[in-house]
């Protein structure tokens, strides 16, 4: 079958995003040029513009896809009725998902400053939707008295920050495996939320 | 009294570091030139080299001073014998110190990738010394049974990540004041560590 522009775009799009992610995570958005990204992909700079109109759109696509995939994976989880089981599941999910994607996580936090205001609003909206998954679990547990947290939004952000921090140091942990790390975080998060 | 090179350096050094911190936090280390930093300070590019030999040294100085000042402030705290009081104090201290320095915190995490290996080793050493302050509190509490944490190093990093996350969103919290935020974090951290 002849190679069409469409099928070409389908394979080149992911390669462009992968190259942009590597370079931006290494050097920062402002220091990376479209020319460098093209060289990393192995295409001419002009060819890059077949796949993305500009560097801002490329950054936005990276961050949007990261958040959309995270949300889709989270929304596909079963929904345990027991708030403690739901919270432990959320913690294990968040750890496992983020351990595998340190570059995407790094960019998701660090390059917010470089989004246009319209793009920032979209990413913030997706982030809020993800936070609301956790906040709903904390709310349900508080309603039945198994959790006690004076401010659910603050607690949501604190727990997500605790869990996401794993990407800073997981590679140093030596012999401790992913499952053991996830178990320890899940246990700590349950205590953090608990009504004692 | 005549202005000497020494006294000039004393006032220009902090101005150079403040300008570098603003620009690096905004654009990232790799995208900021010594020429831009000089322009921000209001001196000629050549004059900047009276105060720092190169951009790497400037970044290293920013990160080293941030960690040294944090350590000195932490080491100046009283040392309560009760591990729960010590942990609550550490949490409140960390929140208060970091809320005031979002740019320094941002750089401390984000620009590790741009340190030379020798400079990275120094910053990592300072960071470990700070983590050990918290780890010692957790160890003392575990020894007397008020805390229960299977891995103190993992718990130390998780708690520091939770607390440092406050710099990402504190400005959004609207009416919630610093003390209330610090109280809520201290309460969560006590629960995280507790033996139930």
Tab-separated table of N, CA, C and O in Angstrom, chain A residues 24-31 84 106 109-111 113-114 124 147-155 157-159 161-166 168-169 172-173 176 180-181 184-185 187-196, chain B residues 24-31 84 106 109-111 113-114 124 147-155 157-159 161-166 168-169 172-173 176 180-181 184-185 187-196:
chain	number	residue	atom	x	y	z
A	24	UNK	N	13.220	19.155	25.720
A	24	UNK	CA	12.682	20.149	26.660
A	24	UNK	C	12.978	19.721	28.105
A	24	UNK	O	13.335	20.553	28.945
A	25	UNK	N	12.846	18.420	28.392
A	25	UNK	CA	13.156	17.959	29.751
A	25	UNK	C	14.641	18.195	30.066
A	25	UNK	O	14.996	18.510	31.196
A	26	UNK	N	15.491	18.085	29.049
A	26	UNK	CA	16.928	18.242	29.288
A	26	UNK	C	17.344	19.714	29.389
A	26	UNK	O	18.115	20.090	30.253
A	27	UNK	N	16.840	20.542	28.475
A	27	UNK	CA	17.364	21.909	28.365
A	27	UNK	C	16.362	22.991	28.766
A	27	UNK	O	16.757	24.134	28.986
A	28	UNK	N	15.084	22.665	28.822
A	28	UNK	CA	14.063	23.684	29.075
A	28	UNK	C	13.501	24.223	27.767
A	28	UNK	O	14.219	24.344	26.770
A	29	UNK	N	12.222	24.543	27.793
A	29	UNK	CA	11.489	24.982	26.591
A	29	UNK	C	12.165	26.151	25.893
A	29	UNK	O	12.347	26.158	24.673
A	30	UNK	N	12.557	27.175	26.677
A	30	UNK	CA	13.055	28.411	26.071
A	30	UNK	C	14.382	28.195	25.351
A	30	UNK	O	14.713	28.934	24.419
A	31	UNK	N	15.132	27.170	25.770
A	31	UNK	CA	16.466	26.961	25.190
A	31	UNK	C	16.439	26.025	23.981
A	31	UNK	O	17.460	25.850	23.328
A	84	UNK	N	-11.443	3.918	51.834
A	84	UNK	CA	-10.051	3.555	52.105
A	84	UNK	C	-9.470	2.728	50.962
A	84	UNK	O	-8.333	2.953	50.535
A	106	UNK	N	8.112	16.067	34.734
A	106	UNK	CA	8.992	17.225	34.890
A	106	UNK	C	8.469	18.392	34.046
A	106	UNK	O	8.317	19.517	34.529
A	109	UNK	N	5.159	20.115	35.253
A	109	UNK	CA	5.252	21.089	36.333
A	109	UNK	C	6.082	22.298	35.938
A	109	UNK	O	5.749	23.426	36.240
A	110	UNK	N	7.192	22.042	35.239
A	110	UNK	CA	8.177	23.090	35.048
A	110	UNK	C	7.855	24.062	33.947
A	110	UNK	O	8.285	25.204	33.987
A	111	UNK	N	7.120	23.607	32.948
A	111	UNK	CA	6.916	24.460	31.788
A	111	UNK	C	5.551	25.146	31.774
A	111	UNK	O	5.187	25.777	30.789
A	113	UNK	N	4.964	27.765	33.172
A	113	UNK	CA	5.319	29.183	32.991
A	113	UNK	C	5.414	29.582	31.528
A	113	UNK	O	5.356	30.770	31.210
A	114	UNK	N	5.632	28.615	30.633
A	114	UNK	CA	5.817	28.952	29.227
A	114	UNK	C	4.579	28.735	28.367
A	114	UNK	O	4.643	28.894	27.148
A	124	UNK	N	-4.710	23.700	33.173
A	124	UNK	CA	-5.205	23.841	34.545
A	124	UNK	C	-6.549	23.146	34.709
A	124	UNK	O	-6.824	22.544	35.746
A	147	UNK	N	-12.250	9.407	57.145
A	147	UNK	CA	-11.196	10.413	56.951
A	147	UNK	C	-11.578	11.673	57.727
A	147	UNK	O	-12.757	11.945	57.946
A	148	UNK	N	-10.553	12.438	58.116
A	148	UNK	CA	-10.800	13.736	58.774
A	148	UNK	C	-9.774	14.727	58.231
A	148	UNK	O	-8.582	14.600	58.514
A	149	UNK	N	-10.247	15.662	57.423
A	149	UNK	CA	-9.367	16.649	56.793
A	149	UNK	C	-10.096	17.987	56.762
A	149	UNK	O	-11.191	18.073	56.182
A	150	UNK	N	-9.544	19.027	57.378
A	150	UNK	CA	-10.289	20.290	57.459
A	150	UNK	C	-10.500	20.964	56.096
A	150	UNK	O	-11.529	21.603	55.886
A	151	UNK	N	-9.549	20.816	55.173
A	151	UNK	CA	-9.703	21.462	53.867
A	151	UNK	C	-9.360	20.440	52.779
A	151	UNK	O	-8.201	20.049	52.629
A	152	UNK	N	-10.378	20.001	52.059
A	152	UNK	CA	-10.167	18.890	51.121
A	152	UNK	C	-9.282	19.286	49.946
A	152	UNK	O	-8.531	18.476	49.425
A	153	UNK	N	-9.377	20.557	49.522
A	153	UNK	CA	-8.571	20.960	48.369
A	153	UNK	C	-7.087	21.027	48.758
A	153	UNK	O	-6.230	20.577	48.000
A	154	UNK	N	-6.832	21.567	49.936
A	154	UNK	CA	-5.441	21.597	50.425
A	154	UNK	C	-4.914	20.172	50.577
A	154	UNK	O	-3.792	19.859	50.148
A	155	UNK	N	-5.725	19.296	51.168
A	155	UNK	CA	-5.284	17.914	51.385
A	155	UNK	C	-5.037	17.213	50.047
A	155	UNK	O	-4.066	16.462	49.894
A	157	UNK	N	-4.077	18.551	47.213
A	157	UNK	CA	-2.814	19.014	46.639
A	157	UNK	C	-1.619	18.487	47.413
A	157	UNK	O	-0.584	18.152	46.827
A	158	UNK	N	-1.750	18.413	48.733
A	158	UNK	CA	-0.646	17.904	49.543
A	158	UNK	C	-0.366	16.439	49.204
A	158	UNK	O	0.790	16.024	49.057
A	159	UNK	N	-1.424	15.651	49.069
A	159	UNK	CA	-1.246	14.221	48.780
A	159	UNK	C	-0.660	14.023	47.384
A	159	UNK	O	0.247	13.216	47.175
A	161	UNK	N	1.228	16.114	45.739
A	161	UNK	CA	2.637	16.527	45.779
A	161	UNK	C	3.497	15.435	46.414
A	161	UNK	O	4.589	15.124	45.935
A	162	UNK	N	2.998	14.842	47.507
A	162	UNK	CA	3.746	13.767	48.157
A	162	UNK	C	4.001	12.621	47.178
A	162	UNK	O	5.124	12.130	47.045
A	163	UNK	N	2.946	12.217	46.470
A	163	UNK	CA	3.059	11.065	45.567
A	163	UNK	C	3.939	11.378	44.358
A	163	UNK	O	4.771	10.573	43.945
A	164	UNK	N	3.754	12.564	43.779
A	164	UNK	CA	4.495	12.902	42.557
A	164	UNK	C	5.988	13.029	42.838
A	164	UNK	O	6.816	12.778	41.962
A	165	UNK	N	6.337	13.391	44.076
A	165	UNK	CA	7.741	13.516	44.458
A	165	UNK	C	8.547	12.256	44.198
A	165	UNK	O	9.770	12.309	44.069
A	166	UNK	N	7.873	11.117	44.082
A	166	UNK	CA	8.589	9.855	43.837
A	166	UNK	C	9.435	9.928	42.565
A	166	UNK	O	10.479	9.277	42.470
A	168	UNK	N	11.327	12.223	41.633
A	168	UNK	CA	12.630	12.855	41.863
A	168	UNK	C	13.709	11.870	42.286
A	168	UNK	O	14.889	12.125	42.129
A	169	UNK	N	13.306	10.794	42.921
A	169	UNK	CA	14.343	9.976	43.549
A	169	UNK	C	14.178	8.474	43.326
A	169	UNK	O	15.006	7.698	43.786
A	172	UNK	N	17.087	6.210	42.642
A	172	UNK	CA	18.116	6.031	43.687
A	172	UNK	C	17.784	4.920	44.667
A	172	UNK	O	18.603	4.626	45.538
A	173	UNK	N	16.593	4.398	44.619
A	173	UNK	CA	16.128	3.592	45.750
A	173	UNK	C	16.765	2.222	45.784
A	173	UNK	O	16.536	1.445	46.706
A	176	UNK	N	14.720	-1.333	46.370
A	176	UNK	CA	13.282	-1.271	46.620
A	176	UNK	C	12.511	-1.244	45.294
A	176	UNK	O	12.727	-0.380	44.457
A	180	UNK	N	6.762	-2.260	46.228
A	180	UNK	CA	7.028	-1.957	47.631
A	180	UNK	C	6.918	-0.442	47.859
A	180	UNK	O	6.352	0.007	48.867
A	181	UNK	N	7.466	0.330	46.917
A	181	UNK	CA	7.354	1.788	47.021
A	181	UNK	C	5.880	2.206	47.013
A	181	UNK	O	5.433	3.008	47.846
A	184	UNK	N	4.186	1.434	50.317
A	184	UNK	CA	4.541	2.334	51.423
A	184	UNK	C	3.851	3.690	51.268
A	184	UNK	O	3.380	4.271	52.254
A	185	UNK	N	3.792	4.200	50.038
A	185	UNK	CA	3.085	5.461	49.827
A	185	UNK	C	1.589	5.315	50.115
A	185	UNK	O	0.987	6.195	50.730
A	187	UNK	N	0.137	3.338	52.149
A	187	UNK	CA	-0.049	3.262	53.603
A	187	UNK	C	0.078	4.663	54.241
A	187	UNK	O	-0.727	5.041	55.098
A	188	UNK	N	1.066	5.434	53.792
A	188	UNK	CA	1.237	6.785	54.354
A	188	UNK	C	0.053	7.681	54.006
A	188	UNK	O	-0.410	8.468	54.837
A	189	UNK	N	-0.438	7.575	52.770
A	189	UNK	CA	-1.566	8.425	52.355
A	189	UNK	C	-2.818	8.071	53.161
A	189	UNK	O	-3.578	8.963	53.570
A	190	UNK	N	-3.022	6.778	53.418
A	190	UNK	CA	-4.175	6.378	54.243
A	190	UNK	C	-4.072	6.985	55.639
A	190	UNK	O	-5.072	7.474	56.189
A	191	UNK	N	-2.870	6.982	56.196
A	191	UNK	CA	-2.713	7.585	57.524
A	191	UNK	C	-2.932	9.101	57.465
A	191	UNK	O	-3.572	9.680	58.340
A	192	UNK	N	-2.406	9.735	56.406
A	192	UNK	CA	-2.557	11.191	56.257
A	192	UNK	C	-4.025	11.604	56.297
A	192	UNK	O	-4.394	12.605	56.905
A	193	UNK	N	-4.861	10.816	55.624
A	193	UNK	CA	-6.283	11.175	55.506
A	193	UNK	C	-7.102	10.715	56.701
A	193	UNK	O	-8.181	11.266	56.953
A	194	UNK	N	-6.573	9.741	57.456
A	194	UNK	CA	-7.412	9.024	58.413
A	194	UNK	C	-7.958	9.909	59.527
A	194	UNK	O	-7.378	10.931	59.894
A	195	UNK	N	-9.087	9.465	60.069
A	195	UNK	CA	-9.712	10.158	61.191
A	195	UNK	C	-9.073	9.730	62.505
A	195	UNK	O	-9.568	10.115	63.567
A	196	UNK	N	-7.984	8.975	62.438
A	196	UNK	CA	-7.272	8.433	63.607
A	196	UNK	C	-8.108	7.412	64.337
A	196	UNK	O	-9.084	7.758	64.975
B	24	UNK	N	16.476	33.159	35.730
B	24	UNK	CA	16.544	31.699	35.595
B	24	UNK	C	15.198	31.069	35.962
B	24	UNK	O	14.744	30.143	35.302
B	25	UNK	N	14.543	31.596	37.011
B	25	UNK	CA	13.224	31.061	37.379
B	25	UNK	C	12.224	31.292	36.246
B	25	UNK	O	11.344	30.474	35.997
B	26	UNK	N	12.366	32.404	35.544
B	26	UNK	CA	11.412	32.723	34.482
B	26	UNK	C	11.683	31.952	33.192
B	26	UNK	O	10.765	31.423	32.575
B	27	UNK	N	12.957	31.876	32.795
B	27	UNK	CA	13.264	31.351	31.463
B	27	UNK	C	14.015	30.026	31.473
B	27	UNK	O	14.078	29.351	30.440
B	28	UNK	N	14.606	29.672	32.615
B	28	UNK	CA	15.444	28.473	32.667
B	28	UNK	C	16.906	28.832	32.425
B	28	UNK	O	17.214	29.725	31.648
B	29	UNK	N	17.782	28.089	33.103
B	29	UNK	CA	19.221	28.366	33.070
B	29	UNK	C	19.782	28.424	31.650
B	29	UNK	O	20.511	29.343	31.288
B	30	UNK	N	19.419	27.430	30.841
B	30	UNK	CA	20.044	27.317	29.520
B	30	UNK	C	19.667	28.482	28.608
B	30	UNK	O	20.406	28.821	27.686
B	31	UNK	N	18.526	29.114	28.863
B	31	UNK	CA	18.050	30.175	27.969
B	31	UNK	C	18.521	31.565	28.396
B	31	UNK	O	18.293	32.539	27.675
B	84	UNK	N	6.833	14.313	68.489
B	84	UNK	CA	5.670	14.892	67.824
B	84	UNK	C	5.797	16.416	67.763
B	84	UNK	O	5.497	17.031	66.734
B	106	UNK	N	11.997	26.714	43.159
B	106	UNK	CA	11.827	26.264	41.776
B	106	UNK	C	13.198	25.929	41.171
B	106	UNK	O	13.399	24.860	40.582
B	109	UNK	N	15.029	22.741	42.530
B	109	UNK	CA	14.608	21.448	41.994
B	109	UNK	C	14.874	21.336	40.501
B	109	UNK	O	15.311	20.301	40.008
B	110	UNK	N	14.598	22.420	39.774
B	110	UNK	CA	14.565	22.323	38.324
B	110	UNK	C	15.902	22.381	37.662
B	110	UNK	O	16.085	21.864	36.579
B	111	UNK	N	16.866	23.031	38.298
B	111	UNK	CA	18.140	23.241	37.618
B	111	UNK	C	19.243	22.301	38.088
B	111	UNK	O	20.395	22.463	37.715
B	113	UNK	N	19.659	19.539	36.959
B	113	UNK	CA	20.137	18.941	35.699
B	113	UNK	C	21.266	19.744	35.062
B	113	UNK	O	21.998	19.228	34.234
B	114	UNK	N	21.375	21.043	35.406
B	114	UNK	CA	22.377	21.893	34.780
B	114	UNK	C	23.627	22.118	35.622
B	114	UNK	O	24.502	22.892	35.233
B	124	UNK	N	23.794	18.054	46.501
B	124	UNK	CA	23.183	16.826	47.011
B	124	UNK	C	23.581	16.587	48.457
B	124	UNK	O	22.774	16.139	49.266
B	147	UNK	N	5.827	7.016	66.285
B	147	UNK	CA	5.745	6.970	64.822
B	147	UNK	C	5.936	5.524	64.362
B	147	UNK	O	6.592	4.729	65.053
B	148	UNK	N	5.362	5.203	63.192
B	148	UNK	CA	5.586	3.882	62.593
B	148	UNK	C	5.749	4.076	61.092
B	148	UNK	O	4.789	4.446	60.404
B	149	UNK	N	6.972	3.870	60.630
B	149	UNK	CA	7.274	4.069	59.206
B	149	UNK	C	8.274	2.995	58.787
B	149	UNK	O	9.354	2.907	59.372
B	150	UNK	N	7.910	2.188	57.785
B	150	UNK	CA	8.806	1.073	57.458
B	150	UNK	C	10.150	1.523	56.880
B	150	UNK	O	11.164	0.883	57.114
B	151	UNK	N	10.187	2.633	56.140
B	151	UNK	CA	11.455	3.085	55.547
B	151	UNK	C	11.595	4.582	55.806
B	151	UNK	O	10.864	5.397	55.230
B	152	UNK	N	12.534	4.930	56.683
B	152	UNK	CA	12.620	6.342	57.112
B	152	UNK	C	13.073	7.259	55.991
B	152	UNK	O	12.652	8.413	55.916
B	153	UNK	N	13.921	6.758	55.105
B	153	UNK	CA	14.401	7.626	54.035
B	153	UNK	C	13.286	7.920	53.035
B	153	UNK	O	13.108	9.051	52.595
B	154	UNK	N	12.524	6.884	52.706
B	154	UNK	CA	11.377	7.084	51.811
B	154	UNK	C	10.380	8.042	52.460
B	154	UNK	O	9.880	8.979	51.818
B	155	UNK	N	10.089	7.847	53.743
B	155	UNK	CA	9.122	8.710	54.434
B	155	UNK	C	9.624	10.152	54.488
B	155	UNK	O	8.850	11.106	54.300
B	157	UNK	N	11.570	11.699	52.352
B	157	UNK	CA	11.405	12.322	51.036
B	157	UNK	C	9.943	12.583	50.722
B	157	UNK	O	9.598	13.599	50.115
B	158	UNK	N	9.069	11.668	51.117
B	158	UNK	CA	7.640	11.857	50.856
B	158	UNK	C	7.119	13.078	51.615
B	158	UNK	O	6.362	13.895	51.071
B	159	UNK	N	7.530	13.220	52.871
B	159	UNK	CA	7.050	14.348	53.690
B	159	UNK	C	7.597	15.666	53.140
B	159	UNK	O	6.865	16.662	53.026
B	161	UNK	N	8.460	16.317	50.063
B	161	UNK	CA	7.751	16.613	48.797
B	161	UNK	C	6.367	17.174	49.076
B	161	UNK	O	5.911	18.130	48.435
B	162	UNK	N	5.650	16.569	50.039
B	162	UNK	CA	4.319	17.065	50.396
B	162	UNK	C	4.391	18.529	50.822
B	162	UNK	O	3.614	19.369	50.354
B	163	UNK	N	5.345	18.841	51.688
B	163	UNK	CA	5.441	20.198	52.231
B	163	UNK	C	5.894	21.194	51.167
B	163	UNK	O	5.346	22.305	51.064
B	164	UNK	N	6.880	20.821	50.368
B	164	UNK	CA	7.423	21.755	49.378
B	164	UNK	C	6.389	22.081	48.311
B	164	UNK	O	6.402	23.174	47.732
B	165	UNK	N	5.467	21.154	48.058
B	165	UNK	CA	4.411	21.383	47.067
B	165	UNK	C	3.616	22.652	47.324
B	165	UNK	O	2.998	23.194	46.405
B	166	UNK	N	3.633	23.133	48.563
B	166	UNK	CA	2.865	24.340	48.890
B	166	UNK	C	3.273	25.522	47.996
B	166	UNK	O	2.451	26.387	47.700
B	168	UNK	N	3.731	25.552	44.920
B	168	UNK	CA	3.051	25.523	43.615
B	168	UNK	C	1.718	26.257	43.637
B	168	UNK	O	1.228	26.690	42.611
B	169	UNK	N	1.069	26.289	44.788
B	169	UNK	CA	-0.318	26.760	44.749
B	169	UNK	C	-0.674	27.748	45.849
B	169	UNK	O	-1.805	28.222	45.892
B	172	UNK	N	-2.822	30.741	45.229
B	172	UNK	CA	-4.236	30.525	44.826
B	172	UNK	C	-5.167	30.376	46.015
B	172	UNK	O	-6.372	30.267	45.828
B	173	UNK	N	-4.623	30.236	47.208
B	173	UNK	CA	-5.478	29.773	48.303
B	173	UNK	C	-6.416	30.842	48.818
B	173	UNK	O	-7.234	30.583	49.706
B	176	UNK	N	-7.016	31.771	52.828
B	176	UNK	CA	-6.315	30.986	53.836
B	176	UNK	C	-4.932	31.574	54.102
B	176	UNK	O	-4.113	31.725	53.200
B	180	UNK	N	-2.573	29.215	59.007
B	180	UNK	CA	-3.578	28.158	58.878
B	180	UNK	C	-3.057	27.052	57.953
B	180	UNK	O	-3.235	25.853	58.221
B	181	UNK	N	-2.423	27.464	56.862
B	181	UNK	CA	-1.842	26.483	55.943
B	181	UNK	C	-0.792	25.647	56.679
B	181	UNK	O	-0.780	24.412	56.598
B	184	UNK	N	-2.396	23.145	59.048
B	184	UNK	CA	-3.011	21.987	58.392
B	184	UNK	C	-1.947	21.003	57.896
B	184	UNK	O	-2.110	19.785	58.008
B	185	UNK	N	-0.855	21.514	57.346
B	185	UNK	CA	0.222	20.626	56.918
B	185	UNK	C	0.839	19.907	58.114
B	185	UNK	O	1.141	18.703	58.050
B	187	UNK	N	-0.490	19.101	60.903
B	187	UNK	CA	-1.426	18.074	61.362
B	187	UNK	C	-1.377	16.849	60.437
B	187	UNK	O	-1.344	15.701	60.896
B	188	UNK	N	-1.351	17.091	59.118
B	188	UNK	CA	-1.288	15.960	58.173
B	188	UNK	C	0.014	15.183	58.321
B	188	UNK	O	0.027	13.949	58.267
B	189	UNK	N	1.121	15.899	58.484
B	189	UNK	CA	2.419	15.225	58.607
B	189	UNK	C	2.458	14.381	59.879
B	189	UNK	O	2.979	13.253	59.878
B	190	UNK	N	1.895	14.888	60.968
B	190	UNK	CA	1.846	14.088	62.202
B	190	UNK	C	1.062	12.802	61.981
B	190	UNK	O	1.459	11.731	62.452
B	191	UNK	N	-0.048	12.920	61.265
B	191	UNK	CA	-0.826	11.701	60.993
B	191	UNK	C	-0.042	10.745	60.091
B	191	UNK	O	-0.040	9.525	60.307
B	192	UNK	N	0.635	11.307	59.067
B	192	UNK	CA	1.410	10.471	58.135
B	192	UNK	C	2.426	9.605	58.881
B	192	UNK	O	2.620	8.436	58.566
B	193	UNK	N	3.079	10.205	59.880
B	193	UNK	CA	4.145	9.496	60.596
B	193	UNK	C	3.614	8.614	61.718
B	193	UNK	O	4.298	7.669	62.138
B	194	UNK	N	2.391	8.885	62.167
B	194	UNK	CA	1.942	8.310	63.444
B	194	UNK	C	1.838	6.791	63.429
B	194	UNK	O	1.629	6.161	62.397
B	195	UNK	N	1.957	6.227	64.633
B	195	UNK	CA	1.824	4.784	64.801
B	195	UNK	C	0.355	4.384	64.891
B	195	UNK	O	0.072	3.231	65.177
B	196	UNK	N	-0.563	5.318	64.648
B	196	UNK	CA	-2.018	5.108	64.759
B	196	UNK	C	-2.437	4.875	66.197
B	196	UNK	O	-2.163	3.830	66.755
